[in-house]
Amino acid sequence: MLTLLKLLKDGRFHSGQALGASLGVSRSAVWKQLQHLEAELGIPIHKVRGRGYQLAAPLSFLDADEIALQSSGSGWSLQVFDSIDSTNAEALRAIDRGVPAPLVVIAERQTAGRGRRGRKWVSPFAENVYYSLVLRVDGGMRQLEGLSLVVGLAVMHTLRELGIAGVGLKWPNDVLVGSKKIAGILLELVGDPADVCHVVLGVGINVNMQVAEKVDQQWTSMRLETGRMLDRNRLVALLGAKLQQYLDRHRKSGFAEIQAEWEAHHLWQGRAVSLIAGSSQTDGVVIGIDNQGALRLNVAGVEKTFSGGELSLRLRDDS
Ligand code: BTN
C-alpha cells in the first residue's frame, strides 16, 4: 500500500492505468488500495475522471540514506518503520533482542504512541517526528540525573536552529511555544539503574501537523509556527547531532554543569503553579531546579523539592 503512496507523493495526477502498471496490478486493485489509504491513514486523495488520482498535498517520507548523509558520522544505527505501535516499544523490544546501542528508531506513524502519565501521543502518518534513542548506561545513577531535562534542551535547540524562535521548556520535559506544546519526551528504563541499564529516550515533535483530533492539550507544530513545510529528514539528523552534543556534556560533567542553562530556558521560572501527584496538589512558586533536575518550589515560605515521572505542573489562575 505504501508503495502506491510513494508513487503519488509528488502531489501530481497519476492515471489508474499508470499506477497499476507500476505495481503490476489492475486499475480496480489500485482503486481499492487508495480507498484503504484514505480510510486507514486519513490521507485525502483527489479522484478526477480522465486525469486519475492526486494527493490533496504532496508528501515527503523519512529516508534513512538522506538522514545518514546529513548526520556527519554519528555512528548511531538507525531503523525506519512505515508504521509501528510505538517507537519506544520497538526500542525496548530491540534491547530485549540484544541489538547493540546506540540505536535510533523512527517511524512514519505510531498506532499506539505513548505519552507521559499513561496518555496517548497522537501520531499521524508522515507528518511529525516519532524518535526513540536507545542508550546503554553503565555509570550508575549519576548518568541518569537530569537526563530527561538534557534531552529537552537538545530538542529545544534543534527547533530554534530550524527557526522556531519562541520555543522554551516546562519542567520536567515539555517543549512549548508560549503555552502550546510542540514536543514531548518520554524516558523508559530497563535494567538496574544503580548498575547497568538501558534507557530509551523517546521524543515526539509536532512538525507538519496542522489539524489533529483527540489531542487533549493546547498544541502547535513547527509548520503552524513558521508557515512552512519542514524537512523531517533534516530535523532527525539535526536532533541526533544536538542529542549527541548534550549527552556528551552530561556524561562528562554531570547535570550540575547544565542546570543553569536549563533554568535560563524555563518558561515557568517565578510562576505560581500547582504540582499534581495523583490526587494530591501542592501550590507554590517556582524557584528553579536543583543540580539533579528536581523542581524547587517555594511552598508558603518553605523551599521544597520534587522529582519523579508521574508529576505534572499547572499554572495557577493567579499566576
Ligand atoms: C509526553 O507525554 O509529553 C511525552 C510524549 C512522547 C512521545 C514520543 S513519540 C516517540 C516515542 N514513542 C512513543 O510511544 N512515545 C515517544
GROMACS .gro file of C-alpha atoms and ligand atoms in nm:
model
  335
    1MET     CA    1   0.000   0.000   0.000
    2LEU     CA    2   0.283   0.238   0.087
    3THR     CA    3   0.449   0.172  -0.249
    4LEU     CA    4   0.140   0.323  -0.408
    5LEU     CA    5   0.157   0.622  -0.177
    6LYS     CA    6   0.521   0.674  -0.269
    7LEU     CA    7   0.423   0.682  -0.639
    8LEU     CA    8   0.176   0.960  -0.558
    9LYS     CA    9   0.396   1.163  -0.324
   10ASP     CA   10   0.475   1.439  -0.578
   11GLY     CA   11   0.118   1.568  -0.549
   12ARG     CA   12   0.063   1.538  -0.930
   13PHE     CA   13  -0.205   1.345  -1.115
   14HIS     CA   14  -0.131   0.979  -1.195
   15SER     CA   15  -0.370   0.769  -1.402
   16GLY     CA   16  -0.508   0.447  -1.256
   17GLN     CA   17  -0.361   0.265  -1.555
   18ALA     CA   18  -0.007   0.400  -1.500
   19LEU     CA   19  -0.022   0.328  -1.126
   20GLY     CA   20  -0.150  -0.025  -1.196
   21ALA     CA   21   0.130  -0.083  -1.449
   22SER     CA   22   0.398   0.030  -1.199
   23LEU     CA   23   0.258  -0.203  -0.931
   24GLY     CA   24   0.169  -0.491  -1.164
   25VAL     CA   25  -0.198  -0.486  -1.057
   26SER     CA   26  -0.531  -0.395  -1.220
   27ARG     CA   27  -0.691  -0.047  -1.213
   28SER     CA   28  -0.959  -0.170  -0.980
   29ALA     CA   29  -0.695  -0.305  -0.740
   30VAL     CA   30  -0.536   0.043  -0.743
   31TRP     CA   31  -0.872   0.198  -0.660
   32LYS     CA   32  -0.922  -0.043  -0.368
   33GLN     CA   33  -0.576   0.027  -0.228
   34LEU     CA   34  -0.641   0.402  -0.250
   35GLN     CA   35  -0.963   0.360  -0.054
   36HIS     CA   36  -0.766   0.176   0.215
   37LEU     CA   37  -0.506   0.452   0.224
   38GLU     CA   38  -0.770   0.716   0.273
   39ALA     CA   39  -0.951   0.520   0.541
   40GLU     CA   40  -0.652   0.386   0.733
   41LEU     CA   41  -0.403   0.669   0.714
   42GLY     CA   42  -0.652   0.955   0.681
   43ILE     CA   43  -0.476   1.087   0.369
   44PRO     CA   44  -0.716   1.272   0.135
   45ILE     CA   45  -0.681   1.168  -0.231
   46HIS     CA   46  -0.849   1.355  -0.518
   47LYS     CA   47  -1.001   1.150  -0.798
   48VAL     CA   48  -1.073   1.330  -1.124
   49ARG     CA   49  -1.231   1.149  -1.419
   50GLY     CA   50  -0.994   1.144  -1.716
   51ARG     CA   51  -0.690   1.257  -1.513
   52GLY     CA   52  -0.654   0.999  -1.238
   53TYR     CA   53  -0.552   1.032  -0.875
   54GLN     CA   54  -0.370   1.305  -0.687
   55LEU     CA   55  -0.278   1.354  -0.321
   56ALA     CA   56  -0.450   1.659  -0.174
   57ALA     CA   57  -0.100   1.776  -0.070
   58PRO     CA   58   0.247   1.645  -0.162
   59LEU     CA   59   0.412   1.416   0.096
   60SER     CA   60   0.775   1.360   0.183
   61PHE     CA   61   0.895   1.046   0.354
   62LEU     CA   62   1.159   0.956   0.606
   63ASP     CA   63   1.468   0.835   0.426
   64ALA     CA   64   1.748   0.651   0.608
   65ASP     CA   65   2.007   0.737   0.336
   66GLU     CA   66   1.916   1.105   0.342
   67ILE     CA   67   1.938   1.113   0.723
   68ALA     CA   68   2.276   0.935   0.718
   69LEU     CA   69   2.404   1.182   0.457
   70GLN     CA   70   2.307   1.475   0.678
   71SER     CA   71   2.431   1.318   1.006
   72SER     CA   72   2.807   1.365   0.978
   73GLY     CA   73   2.917   1.027   1.115
   74SER     CA   74   2.719   0.991   1.440
   75GLY     CA   75   2.785   0.616   1.432
   76TRP     CA   76   2.434   0.551   1.567
   77SER     CA   77   2.244   0.281   1.380
   78LEU     CA   78   1.900   0.375   1.252
   79GLN     CA   79   1.580   0.176   1.195
   80VAL     CA   80   1.295   0.339   1.000
   81PHE     CA   81   0.941   0.198   1.009
   82ASP     CA   82   0.641   0.293   0.795
   83SER     CA   83   0.411   0.201   1.082
   84ILE     CA   84   0.477   0.076   1.434
   85ASP     CA   85   0.283   0.059   1.760
   86SER     CA   86   0.533   0.289   1.937
   87THR     CA   87   0.897   0.365   1.861
   88ASN     CA   88   0.966   0.340   2.237
   89ALA     CA   89   0.802  -0.004   2.247
   90GLU     CA   90   1.007  -0.114   1.943
   91ALA     CA   91   1.325   0.023   2.105
   92LEU     CA   92   1.251  -0.181   2.420
   93ARG     CA   93   1.199  -0.491   2.206
   94ALA     CA   94   1.534  -0.424   2.034
   95ILE     CA   95   1.701  -0.412   2.378
   96ASP     CA   96   1.540  -0.749   2.459
   97ARG     CA   97   1.675  -0.892   2.133
   98GLY     CA   98   2.023  -0.773   2.227
   99VAL     CA   99   2.055  -0.514   1.946
  100PRO     CA  100   2.361  -0.303   2.034
  101ALA     CA  101   2.316   0.059   2.147
  102PRO     CA  102   2.318   0.341   2.048
  103LEU     CA  103   2.024   0.273   1.823
  104VAL     CA  104   1.767   0.514   1.683
  105VAL     CA  105   1.415   0.401   1.592
  106ILE     CA  106   1.189   0.633   1.392
  107ALA     CA  107   0.853   0.581   1.223
  108GLU     CA  108   0.615   0.746   0.979
  109ARG     CA  109   0.331   0.678   1.218
  110GLN     CA  110   0.257   0.518   1.556
  111THR     CA  111  -0.062   0.327   1.618
  112ALA     CA  112  -0.015   0.330   1.997
  113GLY     CA  113   0.216   0.628   2.062
  114ARG     CA  114   0.283   0.664   2.435
  115GLY     CA  115   0.284   0.991   2.628
  116ARG     CA  116   0.372   1.062   2.990
  117ARG     CA  117   0.139   0.956   3.270
  118GLY     CA  118  -0.037   0.693   3.059
  119ARG     CA  119  -0.151   0.939   2.793
  120LYS     CA  120  -0.160   0.864   2.419
  121TRP     CA  121   0.065   1.052   2.178
  122VAL     CA  122  -0.130   1.134   1.862
  123SER     CA  123   0.095   1.017   1.574
  124PRO     CA  124  -0.049   1.071   1.225
  125PHE     CA  125   0.128   0.934   0.916
  126ALA     CA  126   0.416   1.125   0.750
  127GLU     CA  127   0.354   1.448   0.940
  128ASN     CA  128   0.565   1.450   1.255
  129VAL     CA  129   0.879   1.300   1.406
  130TYR     CA  130   0.849   0.997   1.637
  131TYR     CA  131   1.202   0.922   1.755
  132SER     CA  132   1.349   0.685   2.015
  133LEU     CA  133   1.717   0.662   2.103
  134VAL     CA  134   1.843   0.359   2.298
  135LEU     CA  135   2.143   0.422   2.523
  136ARG     CA  136   2.333   0.183   2.743
  137VAL     CA  137   2.409   0.341   3.080
  138ASP     CA  138   2.673   0.182   3.298
  139GLY     CA  139   2.777   0.474   3.514
  140GLY     CA  140   2.508   0.429   3.779
  141MET     CA  141   2.251   0.685   3.892
  142ARG     CA  142   2.466   0.990   3.820
  143GLN     CA  143   2.430   0.931   3.447
  144LEU     CA  144   2.052   0.932   3.482
  145GLU     CA  145   2.023   1.251   3.688
  146GLY     CA  146   1.852   1.523   3.490
  147LEU     CA  147   1.871   1.312   3.173
  148SER     CA  148   1.519   1.391   3.053
  149LEU     CA  149   1.583   1.763   3.107
  150VAL     CA  150   1.902   1.738   2.900
  151VAL     CA  151   1.701   1.579   2.617
  152GLY     CA  152   1.457   1.872   2.644
  153LEU     CA  153   1.743   2.119   2.592
  154ALA     CA  154   1.868   1.928   2.287
  155VAL     CA  155   1.518   1.925   2.136
  156MET     CA  156   1.469   2.295   2.212
  157HIS     CA  157   1.797   2.393   2.041
  158THR     CA  158   1.711   2.175   1.740
  159LEU     CA  159   1.383   2.360   1.697
  160ARG     CA  160   1.548   2.702   1.746
  161GLU     CA  161   1.804   2.625   1.479
  162LEU     CA  162   1.519   2.544   1.242
  163GLY     CA  163   1.352   2.879   1.300
  164ILE     CA  164   1.117   2.832   1.599
  165ALA     CA  165   1.232   3.136   1.794
  166GLY     CA  166   0.988   3.136   2.085
  167VAL     CA  167   1.046   2.780   2.198
  168GLY     CA  168   1.118   2.710   2.568
  169LEU     CA  169   1.096   2.443   2.837
  170LYS     CA  170   0.849   2.346   3.107
  171TRP     CA  171   0.960   2.118   3.391
  172PRO     CA  172   1.013   1.830   3.370
  173ASN     CA  173   1.033   1.779   2.996
  174ASP     CA  174   0.777   1.960   2.786
  175VAL     CA  175   0.890   2.177   2.498
  176LEU     CA  176   0.650   2.468   2.449
  177VAL     CA  177   0.592   2.772   2.233
  178GLY     CA  178   0.413   3.011   2.472
  179SER     CA  179   0.154   2.787   2.636
  180LYS     CA  180   0.133   2.539   2.347
  181LYS     CA  181   0.316   2.209   2.339
  182ILE     CA  182   0.534   2.146   2.033
  183ALA     CA  183   0.732   1.843   2.156
  184GLY     CA  184   0.722   1.588   2.435
  185ILE     CA  185   0.975   1.349   2.585
  186LEU     CA  186   0.922   1.009   2.744
  187LEU     CA  187   1.209   0.817   2.903
  188GLU     CA  188   1.172   0.444   2.969
  189LEU     CA  189   1.432   0.241   3.153
  190VAL     CA  190   1.513  -0.130   3.175
  191GLY     CA  191   1.778  -0.299   3.386
  192ASP     CA  192   1.936  -0.190   3.712
  193PRO     CA  193   1.968   0.190   3.732
  194ALA     CA  194   2.237   0.159   4.000
  195ASP     CA  195   2.449  -0.066   3.777
  196VAL     CA  196   2.396  -0.139   3.405
  197CYS     CA  197   2.073  -0.041   3.236
  198HIS     CA  198   1.932   0.070   2.904
  199VAL     CA  199   1.734   0.386   2.869
  200VAL     CA  200   1.503   0.474   2.579
  201LEU     CA  201   1.484   0.847   2.512
  202GLY     CA  202   1.153   0.895   2.326
  203VAL     CA  203   1.093   1.226   2.152
  204GLY     CA  204   0.777   1.332   1.970
  205ILE     CA  205   0.791   1.658   1.772
  206ASN     CA  206   0.490   1.815   1.602
  207VAL     CA  207   0.639   1.905   1.265
  208ASN     CA  208   0.397   1.948   0.973
  209MET     CA  209   0.071   1.864   1.154
  210GLN     CA  210  -0.192   2.134   1.104
  211VAL     CA  211  -0.504   1.969   1.238
  212ALA     CA  212  -0.545   1.694   1.493
  213GLU     CA  213  -0.836   1.533   1.662
  214LYS     CA  214  -0.812   1.392   2.010
  215VAL     CA  215  -0.517   1.599   2.135
  216ASP     CA  216  -0.623   1.680   2.490
  217GLN     CA  217  -0.392   1.978   2.549
  218GLN     CA  218  -0.300   2.305   2.375
  219TRP     CA  219  -0.054   2.227   2.096
  220THR     CA  220   0.125   2.376   1.799
  221SER     CA  221   0.360   2.249   1.528
  222MET     CA  222   0.669   2.377   1.350
  223ARG     CA  223   0.460   2.434   1.039
  224LEU     CA  224   0.194   2.629   1.227
  225GLU     CA  225   0.468   2.846   1.381
  226THR     CA  226   0.665   2.914   1.061
  227GLY     CA  227   0.402   2.876   0.787
  228ARG     CA  228   0.644   2.639   0.607
  229MET     CA  229   0.667   2.263   0.545
  230LEU     CA  230   0.969   2.129   0.732
  231ASP     CA  231   1.206   1.859   0.602
  232ARG     CA  232   1.178   1.580   0.862
  233ASN     CA  233   1.497   1.408   0.744
  234ARG     CA  234   1.697   1.723   0.816
  235LEU     CA  235   1.523   1.756   1.151
  236VAL     CA  236   1.607   1.395   1.250
  237ALA     CA  237   1.973   1.448   1.153
  238LEU     CA  238   1.998   1.774   1.347
  239LEU     CA  239   1.822   1.627   1.650
  240GLY     CA  240   2.079   1.344   1.653
  241ALA     CA  241   2.366   1.593   1.644
  242LYS     CA  242   2.221   1.804   1.928
  243LEU     CA  243   2.146   1.498   2.139
  244GLN     CA  244   2.499   1.375   2.089
  245GLN     CA  245   2.641   1.712   2.195
  246TYR     CA  246   2.426   1.742   2.510
  247LEU     CA  247   2.455   1.376   2.611
  248ASP     CA  248   2.836   1.401   2.583
  249ARG     CA  249   2.838   1.706   2.811
  250HIS     CA  250   2.607   1.535   3.057
  251ARG     CA  251   2.821   1.219   3.062
  252LYS     CA  252   3.145   1.410   3.113
  253SER     CA  253   3.036   1.677   3.362
  254GLY     CA  254   2.702   1.565   3.506
  255PHE     CA  255   2.375   1.758   3.520
  256ALA     CA  256   2.511   2.027   3.757
  257GLU     CA  257   2.702   2.182   3.465
  258ILE     CA  258   2.382   2.209   3.257
  259GLN     CA  259   2.145   2.319   3.538
  260ALA     CA  260   2.186   2.697   3.487
  261GLU     CA  261   2.138   2.671   3.111
  262TRP     CA  262   1.820   2.469   3.159
  263GLU     CA  263   1.683   2.724   3.408
  264ALA     CA  264   1.758   3.009   3.167
  265HIS     CA  265   1.514   2.849   2.921
  266HIS     CA  266   1.249   2.751   3.176
  267LEU     CA  267   0.932   2.937   3.075
  268TRP     CA  268   0.776   2.895   3.422
  269GLN     CA  269   1.056   3.037   3.642
  270GLY     CA  270   0.899   3.251   3.916
  271ARG     CA  271   0.544   3.150   3.822
  272ALA     CA  272   0.274   3.042   4.069
  273VAL     CA  273   0.199   2.677   3.998
  274SER     CA  274   0.017   2.372   4.125
  275LEU     CA  275   0.210   2.047   4.129
  276ILE     CA  276  -0.018   1.748   4.085
  277ALA     CA  277   0.081   1.400   4.201
  278GLY     CA  278  -0.214   1.163   4.163
  279SER     CA  279  -0.491   1.313   4.373
  280SER     CA  280  -0.266   1.542   4.579
  281GLN     CA  281  -0.185   1.901   4.488
  282THR     CA  282   0.089   2.134   4.614
  283ASP     CA  283   0.067   2.507   4.542
  284GLY     CA  284   0.387   2.708   4.526
  285VAL     CA  285   0.609   2.942   4.327
  286VAL     CA  286   0.882   2.802   4.101
  287ILE     CA  287   1.233   2.879   4.233
  288GLY     CA  288   1.408   2.662   3.973
  289ILE     CA  289   1.567   2.318   3.966
  290ASP     CA  290   1.842   2.159   4.174
  291ASN     CA  291   2.164   2.002   4.047
  292GLN     CA  292   1.985   1.670   3.989
  293GLY     CA  293   1.698   1.820   3.790
  294ALA     CA  294   1.439   1.815   4.070
  295LEU     CA  295   1.189   2.102   4.084
  296ARG     CA  296   1.237   2.361   4.362
  297LEU     CA  297   0.917   2.525   4.481
  298ASN     CA  298   0.857   2.793   4.742
  299VAL     CA  299   0.561   2.650   4.932
  300ALA     CA  300   0.425   2.902   5.186
  301GLY     CA  301   0.774   3.038   5.254
  302VAL     CA  302   0.947   2.698   5.273
  303GLU     CA  303   1.160   2.552   4.992
  304LYS     CA  304   1.060   2.202   4.882
  305THR     CA  305   1.199   1.983   4.604
  306PHE     CA  306   1.008   1.739   4.388
  307SER     CA  307   1.113   1.471   4.142
  308GLY     CA  308   0.951   1.175   3.971
  309GLY     CA  309   0.795   1.081   3.641
  310GLU     CA  310   0.432   1.099   3.747
  311LEU     CA  311   0.429   1.466   3.846
  312SER     CA  312   0.256   1.731   3.643
  313LEU     CA  313   0.281   2.106   3.670
  314ARG     CA  314  -0.001   2.356   3.603
  315LEU     CA  315  -0.007   2.733   3.614
  316ARG     CA  316  -0.230   2.871   3.890
  317ASP     CA  317  -0.503   3.112   3.782
  318ASP     CA  318  -0.347   3.392   3.986
  319SER     CA  319  -0.002   3.339   3.825
  320BTN     C1  320   0.464   1.346   2.656
  320BTN     O1  321   0.360   1.300   2.703
  320BTN     O2  322   0.486   1.466   2.656
  320BTN     C2  323   0.569   1.253   2.601
  320BTN     C3  324   0.540   1.220   2.458
  320BTN     C4  325   0.648   1.132   2.396
  320BTN     C5  326   0.609   1.085   2.258
  320BTN     C6  327   0.720   1.012   2.189
  320BTN     S1  328   0.687   0.985   2.018
  320BTN     C7  329   0.826   0.881   2.007
  320BTN     C8  330   0.827   0.798   2.133
  320BTN     N1  331   0.745   0.680   2.117
  320BTN     C9  332   0.637   0.683   2.196
  320BTN     O3  333   0.549   0.597   2.201
  320BTN     N2  334   0.639   0.794   2.272
  320BTN    C10  335   0.755   0.875   2.243
   0.00000   0.00000   0.00000
